[in-house]
mmCIF file of C-alpha atoms in Angstrom:
data_model
loop_
_atom_site.group_PDB
_atom_site.id
_atom_site.type_symbol
_atom_site.label_atom_id
_atom_site.label_comp_id
_atom_site.label_asym_id
_atom_site.label_seq_id
_atom_site.Cartn_x
_atom_site.Cartn_y
_atom_site.Cartn_z
ATOM 1 C CA MET A 1 15.768 37.606 -4.280
ATOM 2 C CA ALA A 2 15.482 36.533 -0.654
ATOM 3 C CA ARG A 3 15.436 32.809 0.087
ATOM 4 C CA LEU A 4 13.861 30.746 2.831
ATOM 5 C CA PRO A 5 15.727 27.649 4.052
ATOM 6 C CA PHE A 6 14.262 24.196 3.557
ATOM 7 C CA GLY A 7 16.161 23.110 6.656
ATOM 8 C CA VAL A 8 18.127 20.369 4.880
ATOM 9 C CA SER A 9 21.656 21.759 5.083
ATOM 10 C CA ARG A 10 23.386 20.011 2.175
ATOM 11 C CA PHE A 11 20.449 20.618 -0.151
ATOM 12 C CA ASP A 12 20.117 24.282 0.810
ATOM 13 C CA GLY A 13 23.844 24.694 0.233
ATOM 14 C CA GLN A 14 23.484 23.536 -3.382
ATOM 15 C CA ILE A 15 20.633 25.906 -4.244
ATOM 16 C CA GLY A 16 21.787 29.245 -2.880
ATOM 17 C CA GLY A 17 20.523 28.792 0.657
ATOM 18 C CA GLY A 18 16.940 27.702 0.082
ATOM 19 C CA ALA A 19 13.810 28.347 -1.958
ATOM 20 C CA PRO A 20 12.976 31.765 -3.418
ATOM 21 C CA SER A 21 10.439 33.544 -1.241
ATOM 22 C CA GLY A 22 6.902 33.410 -2.576
ATOM 23 C CA SER A 23 7.220 29.786 -3.730
ATOM 24 C CA VAL A 24 4.850 26.820 -3.612
ATOM 25 C CA VAL A 25 6.755 23.526 -3.765
ATOM 26 C CA LEU A 26 5.326 20.059 -4.381
ATOM 27 C CA LEU A 27 7.202 17.248 -2.601
ATOM 28 C CA ALA A 28 6.070 13.988 -4.183
ATOM 29 C CA GLY A 29 7.372 10.556 -3.366
ATOM 30 C CA SER A 30 6.874 6.827 -3.189
ATOM 31 C CA ALA A 31 6.217 5.260 0.198
ATOM 32 C CA GLY A 32 9.278 5.500 2.426
ATOM 33 C CA ALA A 33 11.394 7.257 -0.192
ATOM 34 C CA GLY A 34 11.899 10.398 1.879
ATOM 35 C CA ALA A 35 9.235 12.974 0.976
ATOM 36 C CA ARG A 36 7.565 12.752 4.382
ATOM 37 C CA GLU A 37 10.893 12.801 6.217
ATOM 38 C CA PHE A 38 11.820 15.891 4.195
ATOM 39 C CA ILE A 39 8.804 17.832 5.474
ATOM 40 C CA TYR A 40 9.450 16.623 9.024
ATOM 41 C CA THR A 41 13.065 17.802 8.838
ATOM 42 C CA SER A 42 12.060 21.128 7.320
ATOM 43 C CA THR A 43 9.510 21.652 10.089
ATOM 44 C CA VAL A 44 11.871 20.753 12.922
ATOM 45 C CA PHE A 45 14.936 22.643 11.708
ATOM 46 C CA ASN A 46 13.069 25.837 10.901
ATOM 47 C CA GLY A 47 11.412 25.646 14.305
ATOM 48 C CA MET A 48 14.820 25.076 15.881
ATOM 49 C CA LEU A 49 16.220 28.080 14.023
ATOM 50 C CA LYS A 50 13.502 30.164 15.626
ATOM 51 C CA ASP A 51 13.646 28.806 19.192
ATOM 52 C CA ASP A 52 17.098 27.245 19.662
ATOM 53 C CA PRO A 53 19.606 28.849 17.255
ATOM 54 C CA GLU A 54 22.612 27.296 19.026
ATOM 55 C CA LEU A 55 21.351 23.749 18.498
ATOM 56 C CA PHE A 56 20.412 24.696 14.935
ATOM 57 C CA ASP A 57 23.945 25.915 14.268
ATOM 58 C CA LEU A 58 25.369 22.681 15.697
ATOM 59 C CA HIS A 59 23.361 20.406 13.399
ATOM 60 C CA TYR A 60 22.814 22.644 10.349
ATOM 61 C CA GLY A 61 25.646 25.160 10.207
ATOM 62 C CA ASP A 62 25.534 28.703 8.842
ATOM 63 C CA LEU A 63 22.733 30.116 6.725
ATOM 64 C CA GLY A 64 23.495 31.495 3.276
ATOM 65 C CA PRO A 65 24.020 35.263 2.838
ATOM 66 C CA ASP A 66 20.689 35.814 1.046
ATOM 67 C CA VAL A 67 18.624 33.686 3.428
ATOM 68 C CA GLU A 68 15.849 35.219 5.518
ATOM 69 C CA PRO A 69 14.387 32.819 8.121
ATOM 70 C CA PRO A 70 10.588 32.582 8.140
ATOM 71 C CA GLU A 71 8.879 34.658 10.804
ATOM 72 C CA GLU A 72 6.626 31.743 11.747
ATOM 73 C CA ILE A 73 6.371 28.024 10.999
ATOM 74 C CA HIS A 74 2.925 26.494 10.512
ATOM 75 C CA TYR A 75 2.204 22.792 10.111
ATOM 76 C CA VAL A 76 -1.243 22.216 8.605
ATOM 77 C CA SER A 77 -2.721 18.718 8.751
ATOM 78 C CA PHE A 78 -6.038 17.623 7.275
ATOM 79 C CA SER A 79 -6.357 14.372 9.195
ATOM 80 C CA ALA A 80 -3.887 14.222 12.111
ATOM 81 C CA SER A 81 -3.501 16.002 15.443
ATOM 82 C CA ARG A 82 -0.371 17.674 16.785
ATOM 83 C CA GLY A 83 0.218 14.656 19.011
ATOM 84 C CA ASP A 84 -0.046 12.266 16.068
ATOM 85 C CA VAL A 85 2.443 14.265 14.013
ATOM 86 C CA SER A 86 4.866 14.714 16.916
ATOM 87 C CA ARG A 87 4.927 10.982 17.608
ATOM 88 C CA GLU A 88 5.491 10.232 13.939
ATOM 89 C CA ILE A 89 8.423 12.638 13.745
ATOM 90 C CA THR A 90 10.122 11.093 16.790
ATOM 91 C CA PHE A 91 10.202 7.760 14.957
ATOM 92 C CA SER A 92 12.690 9.205 12.464
ATOM 93 C CA MET A 93 14.565 11.891 14.428
ATOM 94 C CA ASP A 94 16.378 12.335 17.741
ATOM 95 C CA ASN A 95 14.068 13.305 20.620
ATOM 96 C CA GLU A 96 16.172 16.305 21.683
ATOM 97 C CA ILE A 97 16.165 17.726 18.169
ATOM 98 C CA VAL A 98 12.427 17.140 17.777
ATOM 99 C CA ALA A 99 11.579 18.764 21.113
ATOM 100 C CA ALA A 100 13.709 21.823 20.358
ATOM 101 C CA GLY A 101 12.290 22.185 16.861
ATOM 102 C CA LEU A 102 8.600 21.631 17.477
ATOM 103 C CA SER A 103 8.471 24.187 20.287
ATOM 104 C CA GLY A 104 8.702 26.844 17.595
ATOM 105 C CA VAL A 105 5.992 25.373 15.351
ATOM 106 C CA THR A 106 2.278 26.214 15.287
ATOM 107 C CA PHE A 107 0.023 23.282 14.395
ATOM 108 C CA ALA A 108 -3.322 23.548 12.633
ATOM 109 C CA ASP A 109 -5.516 20.443 12.771
ATOM 110 C CA LEU A 110 -8.318 20.585 10.176
ATOM 111 C CA SER A 111 -9.650 17.116 10.976
ATOM 112 C CA ALA A 112 -13.065 18.465 11.992
ATOM 113 C CA GLU A 113 -13.621 20.081 8.602
ATOM 114 C CA TYR A 114 -12.073 17.171 6.722
ATOM 115 C CA PHE A 115 -14.161 14.436 8.341
ATOM 116 C CA GLN A 116 -17.384 16.347 9.059
ATOM 117 C CA LEU A 117 -19.312 14.958 6.061
ATOM 118 C CA SER A 118 -17.805 11.490 6.265
ATOM 119 C CA PRO A 119 -19.238 8.438 8.068
ATOM 120 C CA VAL A 120 -16.336 8.546 10.554
ATOM 121 C CA PRO A 121 -17.637 8.983 14.147
ATOM 122 C CA ARG A 122 -16.853 12.446 15.524
ATOM 123 C CA GLU A 123 -15.240 11.057 18.676
ATOM 124 C CA TRP A 124 -12.550 9.442 16.511
ATOM 125 C CA TYR A 125 -11.187 12.760 15.268
ATOM 126 C CA ALA A 126 -12.433 15.507 17.614
ATOM 127 C CA ASP A 127 -11.039 16.206 21.070
ATOM 128 C CA ASP A 128 -14.200 17.870 22.382
ATOM 129 C CA PRO A 129 -17.282 15.627 22.698
ATOM 130 C CA ARG A 130 -20.562 17.430 21.993
ATOM 131 C CA SER A 131 -24.101 16.888 23.096
ATOM 132 C CA LEU A 132 -26.995 16.723 20.642
ATOM 133 C CA ALA A 133 -28.013 20.237 21.666
ATOM 134 C CA GLU A 134 -24.539 21.578 20.927
ATOM 135 C CA LEU A 135 -24.486 19.835 17.572
ATOM 136 C CA GLY A 136 -27.797 21.472 16.713
ATOM 137 C CA GLU A 137 -26.342 24.889 17.455
ATOM 138 C CA THR A 138 -23.290 24.373 15.258
ATOM 139 C CA THR A 139 -23.263 26.784 12.334
ATOM 140 C CA ASP A 140 -19.660 26.422 11.156
ATOM 141 C CA ARG A 141 -19.937 24.079 8.158
ATOM 142 C CA ARG A 142 -16.943 25.315 6.225
ATOM 143 C CA SER A 143 -15.462 22.942 3.709
ATOM 144 C CA VAL A 144 -11.935 21.796 4.432
ATOM 145 C CA ILE A 145 -10.683 23.864 1.486
ATOM 146 C CA GLN A 146 -12.341 26.995 2.879
ATOM 147 C CA ALA A 147 -10.928 26.305 6.347
ATOM 148 C CA PHE A 148 -7.486 25.826 4.807
ATOM 149 C CA ALA A 149 -7.743 29.069 2.846
ATOM 150 C CA ASP A 150 -8.926 31.000 5.909
ATOM 151 C CA TYR A 151 -5.986 29.732 7.936
ATOM 152 C CA LEU A 152 -3.449 30.684 5.280
ATOM 153 C CA ASP A 153 -4.973 34.131 4.837
ATOM 154 C CA GLU A 154 -4.348 34.757 8.518
ATOM 155 C CA HIS A 155 -0.969 33.096 9.022
ATOM 156 C CA ALA A 156 0.982 32.509 5.793
ATOM 157 C CA SER A 157 2.556 35.947 5.339
ATOM 158 C CA ASP A 158 6.384 35.729 5.607
ATOM 159 C CA SER A 159 5.992 32.219 7.001
ATOM 160 C CA LEU A 160 6.876 28.628 6.208
ATOM 161 C CA VAL A 161 3.733 26.516 5.797
ATOM 162 C CA ILE A 162 3.972 22.725 5.630
ATOM 163 C CA VAL A 163 0.849 21.012 4.278
ATOM 164 C CA ASP A 164 0.293 17.383 5.287
ATOM 165 C CA SER A 165 -0.983 16.210 2.976
ATOM 166 C CA LEU A 166 -2.273 17.126 -0.453
ATOM 167 C CA THR A 167 -2.965 13.397 -0.798
ATOM 168 C CA ASP A 168 -5.916 13.797 1.577
ATOM 169 C CA LEU A 169 -7.577 16.154 -0.899
ATOM 170 C CA VAL A 170 -6.775 14.440 -4.191
ATOM 171 C CA GLY A 171 -7.764 11.029 -2.839
ATOM 172 C CA ASP A 172 -11.263 12.274 -2.077
ATOM 173 C CA GLN A 173 -12.190 13.631 -5.484
ATOM 174 C CA GLN A 174 -14.901 11.068 -6.162
ATOM 175 C CA ARG A 175 -16.967 12.122 -3.145
ATOM 176 C CA GLU A 176 -17.174 15.845 -2.525
ATOM 177 C CA ARG A 177 -14.077 17.435 -4.035
ATOM 178 C CA PRO A 178 -13.914 17.298 -7.827
ATOM 179 C CA TRP A 179 -10.422 17.212 -9.305
ATOM 180 C CA ALA A 180 -10.922 20.696 -10.759
ATOM 181 C CA ASP A 181 -11.350 22.092 -7.230
ATOM 182 C CA VAL A 182 -7.899 20.842 -6.246
ATOM 183 C CA VAL A 183 -6.333 22.324 -9.379
ATOM 184 C CA TYR A 184 -8.008 25.691 -8.798
ATOM 185 C CA LEU A 185 -6.891 25.596 -5.157
ATOM 186 C CA LEU A 186 -3.240 25.216 -6.150
ATOM 187 C CA LYS A 187 -3.451 27.904 -8.825
ATOM 188 C CA GLY A 188 -4.954 30.316 -6.319
ATOM 189 C CA LEU A 189 -2.436 29.298 -3.674
ATOM 190 C CA ARG A 190 0.439 30.004 -6.028
ATOM 191 C CA LYS A 191 -0.888 33.477 -6.774
ATOM 192 C CA ALA A 192 -1.510 34.284 -3.105
ATOM 193 C CA THR A 193 1.889 33.002 -1.973
ATOM 194 C CA ARG A 194 3.564 35.582 -4.209
ATOM 195 C CA GLU A 195 1.897 38.254 -2.075
ATOM 196 C CA TRP A 196 2.563 36.473 1.230
ATOM 197 C CA ASP A 197 6.275 36.244 0.386
ATOM 198 C CA GLY A 198 6.618 32.995 2.305
ATOM 199 C CA LEU A 199 7.159 29.344 1.405
ATOM 200 C CA VAL A 200 4.504 26.625 1.138
ATOM 201 C CA LEU A 201 5.509 22.945 1.022
ATOM 202 C CA LEU A 202 2.902 20.448 -0.201
ATOM 203 C CA HIS A 203 3.438 16.772 0.578
ATOM 204 C CA LEU A 204 1.995 14.274 -1.925
ATOM 205 C CA SER A 205 2.041 10.493 -2.143
ATOM 206 C CA ARG A 206 3.006 9.990 -5.769
ATOM 207 C CA ASP A 207 1.122 6.704 -6.152
ATOM 208 C CA ALA A 208 -2.192 8.395 -5.292
ATOM 209 C CA ILE A 209 -2.633 10.042 -8.704
ATOM 210 C CA THR A 210 -2.089 9.326 -12.393
ATOM 211 C CA GLU A 211 0.700 10.699 -14.583
ATOM 212 C CA THR A 212 -1.733 13.125 -16.209
ATOM 213 C CA GLU A 213 -2.988 14.393 -12.852
ATOM 214 C CA PHE A 214 0.569 14.774 -11.602
ATOM 215 C CA GLY A 215 1.399 16.872 -14.655
ATOM 216 C CA GLU A 216 -1.568 19.133 -13.920
ATOM 217 C CA LEU A 217 -0.420 19.663 -10.334
ATOM 218 C CA MET A 218 3.135 20.401 -11.454
ATOM 219 C CA ALA A 219 1.821 23.134 -13.720
ATOM 220 C CA CYS A 220 0.172 24.812 -10.714
ATOM 221 C CA VAL A 221 3.259 25.164 -8.494
ATOM 222 C CA ASP A 222 6.664 26.818 -8.639
ATOM 223 C CA GLY A 223 8.716 23.729 -7.948
ATOM 224 C CA THR A 224 8.424 19.947 -7.901
ATOM 225 C CA VAL A 225 10.822 17.649 -6.072
ATOM 226 C CA GLN A 226 10.423 13.890 -6.484
ATOM 227 C CA PHE A 227 11.604 11.218 -4.060
ATOM 228 C CA SER A 228 12.063 7.618 -5.147
ATOM 229 C CA TRP A 229 13.843 4.331 -4.561
ATOM 230 C CA GLU A 230 16.588 3.012 -6.831
ATOM 231 C CA THR A 231 17.613 -0.634 -6.753
ATOM 232 C CA GLY A 232 21.049 -1.824 -7.796
ATOM 233 C CA GLY A 233 22.438 -5.239 -6.974
ATOM 234 C CA ASN A 234 21.552 -5.989 -3.373
ATOM 235 C CA GLU A 235 21.014 -2.366 -2.347
ATOM 236 C CA ARG A 236 18.168 0.114 -2.356
ATOM 237 C CA VAL A 237 19.027 3.801 -2.394
ATOM 238 C CA ARG A 238 16.756 6.755 -1.732
ATOM 239 C CA THR A 239 17.103 9.502 -4.327
ATOM 240 C CA MET A 240 15.770 13.030 -4.775
ATOM 241 C CA PHE A 241 15.290 14.736 -8.126
ATOM 242 C CA VAL A 242 14.365 18.380 -8.755
ATOM 243 C CA GLN A 243 12.023 18.072 -11.717
ATOM 244 C CA GLU A 244 11.323 21.763 -12.126
ATOM 245 C CA PHE A 245 11.756 24.731 -9.821
ATOM 246 C CA ARG A 246 11.683 28.459 -10.524
ATOM 247 C CA GLY A 247 14.988 30.014 -9.462
ATOM 248 C CA VAL A 248 16.531 26.699 -8.386
ATOM 249 C CA LEU A 249 16.760 24.278 -11.306
ATOM 250 C CA SER A 250 19.014 26.606 -13.299
ATOM 251 C CA GLN A 251 21.549 26.605 -10.452
ATOM 252 C CA LEU A 252 21.625 22.817 -10.361
ATOM 253 C CA GLU A 253 22.078 22.707 -14.135
ATOM 254 C CA GLU A 254 25.030 25.103 -13.895
ATOM 255 C CA GLU A 255 26.679 22.667 -11.475
ATOM 256 C CA ASP A 256 25.725 19.681 -13.695
ATOM 257 C CA ILE A 257 23.766 18.168 -10.789
ATOM 258 C CA VAL A 258 21.158 15.659 -11.942
ATOM 259 C CA ARG A 259 20.123 13.827 -8.770
ATOM 260 C CA PHE A 260 20.758 13.581 -5.040
ATOM 261 C CA GLU A 261 21.251 10.389 -3.077
ATOM 262 C CA THR A 262 19.635 10.769 0.330
ATOM 263 C CA GLU A 263 19.516 9.148 3.736
ATOM 264 C CA ILE A 264 17.548 9.398 6.962
ATOM 265 C CA HIS A 265 19.332 9.496 10.323
ATOM 266 C CA GLU A 266 18.794 10.879 13.819
ATOM 267 C CA ALA A 267 18.994 14.457 12.525
ATOM 268 C CA GLY A 268 16.348 13.721 9.894
ATOM 269 C CA PHE A 269 16.489 13.802 6.109
ATOM 270 C CA ASP A 270 19.892 14.481 4.572
ATOM 271 C CA VAL A 271 21.763 14.430 1.276
ATOM 272 C CA SER A 272 24.477 11.756 1.231
ATOM 273 C CA ASN A 273 25.779 12.140 -2.327
ATOM 274 C CA VAL A 274 25.419 14.383 -5.361
ATOM 275 C CA ARG A 275 25.271 12.891 -8.839
ATOM 276 C CA LYS A 276 26.603 15.006 -11.685
ATOM 277 C CA ILE A 277 26.698 14.688 -15.449
ATOM 278 C CA ARG A 278 29.906 12.934 -16.421
#
């Protein structure tokens, strides 16, 4: 089975080069524990692979023999613009690496659909101011879920899609998106991604949902990777744990790997140590 790289070299190297094609992966973490930096690194390095392979080779190294790079990289945000995301990424990665990587990434900003029924003033989230007459002529009232689905239908085939963030949808369930809608969305996404033969990464703030809700989401995806803090003595360590993952977890079990210690440096998210069963 072909694999698509996550873009985190030491992690990809432990799992056969990347994720099996046709996978939906949930990346859930506590604040600052690394889940967001993981999606930033995945975005930048896959974009760099596409647009600047020499710089990619310098910072990442060689791809595995069964790895097929995604044809396109799409970053889908429900509440932030390309500029917002780019600035955020530069806070955690070197500017040269970010510039080289993001040039190969297509951004989709669904803020208009996300905020359209909220009390937030349009000028806060939309780049194009509209007159009252123009507003009266507007007929596109798609829900954010429909807009998201339409975008994936058009662009997700053989591509890497980073979704920032599932938290925006699950945190709004009391207003217009019932919890069941989110669950159905992920089940449908999983089925469609099999046909698209790409890779979809879903970021989630773990503290935003209950244990029961988290279990429901896990059942709807192919893989779940959790990011957390561990405290020992006077130190705090970021760790990453593959909770379940079709075609990946079995490889880690064969190597007796139970958890990864991680770090964040100028080249983004990285694995600093591998913990094995003793």
